[in-house]
mmCIF file with all atom_site columns, C-alpha atoms in Angstrom:
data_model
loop_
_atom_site.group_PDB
_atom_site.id
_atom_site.type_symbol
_atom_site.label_atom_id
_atom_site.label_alt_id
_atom_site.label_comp_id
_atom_site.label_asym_id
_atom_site.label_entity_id
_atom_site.label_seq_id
_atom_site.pdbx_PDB_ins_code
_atom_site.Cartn_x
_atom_site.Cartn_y
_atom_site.Cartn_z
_atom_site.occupancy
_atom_site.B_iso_or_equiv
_atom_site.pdbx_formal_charge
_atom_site.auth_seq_id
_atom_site.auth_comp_id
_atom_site.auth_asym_id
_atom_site.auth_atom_id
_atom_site.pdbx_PDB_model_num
ATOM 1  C CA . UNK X 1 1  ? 0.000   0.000  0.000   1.00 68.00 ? 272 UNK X CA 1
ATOM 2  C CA . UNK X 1 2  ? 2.743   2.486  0.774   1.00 79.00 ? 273 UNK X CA 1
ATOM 3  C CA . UNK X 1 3  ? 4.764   1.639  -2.379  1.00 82.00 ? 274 UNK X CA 1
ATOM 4  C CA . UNK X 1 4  ? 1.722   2.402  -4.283  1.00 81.00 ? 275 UNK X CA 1
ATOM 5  C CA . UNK X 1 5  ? 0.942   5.735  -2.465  1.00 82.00 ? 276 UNK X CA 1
ATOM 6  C CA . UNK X 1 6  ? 4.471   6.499  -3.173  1.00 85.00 ? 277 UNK X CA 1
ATOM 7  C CA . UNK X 1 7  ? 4.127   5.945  -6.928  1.00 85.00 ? 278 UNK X CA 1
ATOM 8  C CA . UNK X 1 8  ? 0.731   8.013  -7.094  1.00 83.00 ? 279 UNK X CA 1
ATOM 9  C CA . UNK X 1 9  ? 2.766   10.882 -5.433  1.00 83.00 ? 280 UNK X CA 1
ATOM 10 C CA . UNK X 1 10 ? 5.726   10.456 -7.711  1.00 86.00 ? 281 UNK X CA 1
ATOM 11 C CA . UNK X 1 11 ? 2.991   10.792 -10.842 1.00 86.00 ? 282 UNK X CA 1
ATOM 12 C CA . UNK X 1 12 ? 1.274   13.470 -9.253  1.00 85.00 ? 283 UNK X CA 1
ATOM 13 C CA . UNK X 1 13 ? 3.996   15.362 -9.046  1.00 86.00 ? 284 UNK X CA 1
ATOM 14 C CA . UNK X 1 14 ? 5.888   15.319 -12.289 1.00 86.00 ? 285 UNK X CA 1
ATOM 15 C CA . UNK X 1 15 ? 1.746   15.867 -13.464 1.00 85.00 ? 286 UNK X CA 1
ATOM 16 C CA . UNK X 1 16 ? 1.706   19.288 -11.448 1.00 84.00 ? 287 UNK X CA 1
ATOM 17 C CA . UNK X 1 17 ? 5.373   19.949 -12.847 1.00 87.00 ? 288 UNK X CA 1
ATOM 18 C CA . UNK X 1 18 ? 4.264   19.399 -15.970 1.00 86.00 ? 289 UNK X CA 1
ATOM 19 C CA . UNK X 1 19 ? 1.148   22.004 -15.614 1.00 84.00 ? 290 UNK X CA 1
ATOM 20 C CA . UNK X 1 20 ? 3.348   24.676 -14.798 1.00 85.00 ? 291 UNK X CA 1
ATOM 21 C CA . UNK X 1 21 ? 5.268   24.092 -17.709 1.00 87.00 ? 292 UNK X CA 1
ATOM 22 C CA . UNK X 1 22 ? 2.388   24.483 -19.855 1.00 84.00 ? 293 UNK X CA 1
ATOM 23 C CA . UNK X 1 23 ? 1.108   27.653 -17.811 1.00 83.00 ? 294 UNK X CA 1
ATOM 24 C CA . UNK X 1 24 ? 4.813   29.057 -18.476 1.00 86.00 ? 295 UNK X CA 1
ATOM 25 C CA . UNK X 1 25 ? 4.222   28.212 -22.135 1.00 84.00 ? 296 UNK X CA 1
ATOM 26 C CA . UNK X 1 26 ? 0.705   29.510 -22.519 1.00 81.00 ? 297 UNK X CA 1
ATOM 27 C CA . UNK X 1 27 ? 2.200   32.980 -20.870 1.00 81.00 ? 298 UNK X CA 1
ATOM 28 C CA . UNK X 1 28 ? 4.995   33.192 -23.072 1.00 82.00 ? 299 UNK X CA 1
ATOM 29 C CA . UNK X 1 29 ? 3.298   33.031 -26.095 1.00 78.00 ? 300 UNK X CA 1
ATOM 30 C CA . UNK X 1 30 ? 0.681   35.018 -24.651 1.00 76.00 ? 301 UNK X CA 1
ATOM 31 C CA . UNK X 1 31 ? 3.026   37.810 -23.948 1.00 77.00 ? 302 UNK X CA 1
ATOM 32 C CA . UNK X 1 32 ? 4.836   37.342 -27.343 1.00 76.00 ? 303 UNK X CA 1
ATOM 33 C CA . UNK X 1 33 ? 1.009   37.954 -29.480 1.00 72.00 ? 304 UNK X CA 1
ATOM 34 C CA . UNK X 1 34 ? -0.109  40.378 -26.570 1.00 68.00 ? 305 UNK X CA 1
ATOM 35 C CA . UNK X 1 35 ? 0.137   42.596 -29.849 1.00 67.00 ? 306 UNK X CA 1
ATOM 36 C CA . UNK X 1 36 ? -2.222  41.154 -31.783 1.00 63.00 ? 307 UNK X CA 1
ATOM 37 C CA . UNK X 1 37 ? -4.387  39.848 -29.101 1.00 58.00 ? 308 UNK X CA 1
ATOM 38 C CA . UNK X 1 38 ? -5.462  43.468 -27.985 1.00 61.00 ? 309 UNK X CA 1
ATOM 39 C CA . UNK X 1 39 ? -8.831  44.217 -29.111 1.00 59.00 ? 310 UNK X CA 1
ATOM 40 C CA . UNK X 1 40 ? -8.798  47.008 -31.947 1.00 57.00 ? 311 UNK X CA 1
ATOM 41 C CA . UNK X 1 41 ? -11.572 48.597 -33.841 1.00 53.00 ? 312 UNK X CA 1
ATOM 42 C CA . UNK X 1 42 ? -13.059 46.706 -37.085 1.00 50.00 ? 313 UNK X CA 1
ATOM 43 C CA . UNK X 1 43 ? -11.536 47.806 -39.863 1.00 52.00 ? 314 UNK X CA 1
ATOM 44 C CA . UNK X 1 44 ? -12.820 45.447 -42.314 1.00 51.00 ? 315 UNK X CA 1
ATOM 45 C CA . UNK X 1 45 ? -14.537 41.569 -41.440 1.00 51.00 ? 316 UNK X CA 1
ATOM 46 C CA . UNK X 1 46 ? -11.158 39.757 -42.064 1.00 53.00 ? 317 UNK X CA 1
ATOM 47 C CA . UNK X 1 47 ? -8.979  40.884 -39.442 1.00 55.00 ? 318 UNK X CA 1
ATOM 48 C CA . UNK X 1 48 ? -11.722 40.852 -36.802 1.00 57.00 ? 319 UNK X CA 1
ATOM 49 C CA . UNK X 1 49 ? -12.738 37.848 -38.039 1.00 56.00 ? 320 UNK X CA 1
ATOM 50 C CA . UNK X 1 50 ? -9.001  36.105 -37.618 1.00 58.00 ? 321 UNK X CA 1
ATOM 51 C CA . UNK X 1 51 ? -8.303  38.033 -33.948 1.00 58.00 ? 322 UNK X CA 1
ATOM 52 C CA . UNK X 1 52 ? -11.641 36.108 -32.975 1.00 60.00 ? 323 UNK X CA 1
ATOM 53 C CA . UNK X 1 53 ? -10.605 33.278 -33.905 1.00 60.00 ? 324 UNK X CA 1
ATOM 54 C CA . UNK X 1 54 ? -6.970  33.571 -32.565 1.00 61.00 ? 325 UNK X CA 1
ATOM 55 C CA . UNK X 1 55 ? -8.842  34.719 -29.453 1.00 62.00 ? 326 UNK X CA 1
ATOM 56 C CA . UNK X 1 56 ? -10.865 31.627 -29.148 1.00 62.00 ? 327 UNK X CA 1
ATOM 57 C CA . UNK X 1 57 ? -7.739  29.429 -29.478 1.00 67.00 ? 328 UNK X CA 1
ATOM 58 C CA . UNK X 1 58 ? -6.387  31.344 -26.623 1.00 65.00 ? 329 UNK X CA 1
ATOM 59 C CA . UNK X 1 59 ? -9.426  30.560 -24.388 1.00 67.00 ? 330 UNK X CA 1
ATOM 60 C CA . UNK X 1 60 ? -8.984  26.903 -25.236 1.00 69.00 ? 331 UNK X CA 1
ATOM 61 C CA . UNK X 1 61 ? -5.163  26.717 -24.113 1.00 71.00 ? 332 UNK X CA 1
ATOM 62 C CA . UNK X 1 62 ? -6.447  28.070 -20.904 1.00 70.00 ? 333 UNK X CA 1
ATOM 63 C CA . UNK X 1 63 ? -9.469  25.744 -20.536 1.00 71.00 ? 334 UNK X CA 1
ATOM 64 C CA . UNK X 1 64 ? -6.528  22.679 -21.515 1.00 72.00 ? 335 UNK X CA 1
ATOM 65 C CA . UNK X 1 65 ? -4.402  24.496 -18.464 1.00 74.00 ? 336 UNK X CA 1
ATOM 66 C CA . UNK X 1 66 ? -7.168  24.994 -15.988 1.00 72.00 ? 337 UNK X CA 1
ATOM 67 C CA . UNK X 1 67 ? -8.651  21.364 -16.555 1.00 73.00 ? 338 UNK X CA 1
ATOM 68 C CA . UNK X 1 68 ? -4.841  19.947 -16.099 1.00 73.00 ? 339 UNK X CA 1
ATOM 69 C CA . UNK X 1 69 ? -4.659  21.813 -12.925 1.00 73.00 ? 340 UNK X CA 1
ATOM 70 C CA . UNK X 1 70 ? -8.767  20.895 -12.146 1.00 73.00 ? 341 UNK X CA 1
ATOM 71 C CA . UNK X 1 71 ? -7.931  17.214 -12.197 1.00 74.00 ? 342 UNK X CA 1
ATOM 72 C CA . UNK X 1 72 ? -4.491  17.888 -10.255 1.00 72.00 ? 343 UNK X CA 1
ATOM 73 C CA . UNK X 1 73 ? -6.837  19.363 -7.673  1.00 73.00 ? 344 UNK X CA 1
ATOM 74 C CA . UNK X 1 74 ? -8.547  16.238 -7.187  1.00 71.00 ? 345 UNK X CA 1
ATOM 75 C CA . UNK X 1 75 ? -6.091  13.894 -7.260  1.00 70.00 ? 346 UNK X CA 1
ATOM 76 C CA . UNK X 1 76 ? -4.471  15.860 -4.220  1.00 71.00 ? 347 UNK X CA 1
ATOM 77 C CA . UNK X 1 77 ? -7.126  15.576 -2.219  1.00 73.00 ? 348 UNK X CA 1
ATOM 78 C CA . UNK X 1 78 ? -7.684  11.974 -3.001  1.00 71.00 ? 349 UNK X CA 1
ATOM 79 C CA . UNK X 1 79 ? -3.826  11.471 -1.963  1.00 68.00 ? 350 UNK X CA 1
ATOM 80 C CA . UNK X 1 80 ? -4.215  13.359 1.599   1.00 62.00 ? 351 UNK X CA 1
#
């Protein structure tokens, strides 16, 4: 039983080591469109339509990064 506690830790840690990685990631890139992420008027429907879409993307890297961290959340509590 202790062995296999051990082993769950061991994989829940390189797991939560592995989130922050991603959050890291997701930041960086973030930061380096921050540019074309900002919200500007329309000028015509093709460039609003692409920062929409870029913006969507965004929103799913963070729903990938908060449902990693979600289900890191629950296997902590399972392990305490």
């Amino acid at each position: 039983m202790k062995v296999a506690k051990k082993e769950a830790v061991a994989r829940y840690q390189k797991a939560e080591k592995e989130v922050k990685r991603l959050q890291r990631e997701a930041k960086a890139l973030q930061e380096e469109h921050a540019e074309e992420l900002r919200p500007r008027g329309i000028k015509y429907a093709g460039s609003s339509l692409r920062l929409r879409r870029e913006r969507i993307s965004w929103k799913l890297v963070g729903l990938a990064v908060w449902q990693s961290t979600r289900s890191l959340t629950l296997i902590r509590r399972r392990l305490l």
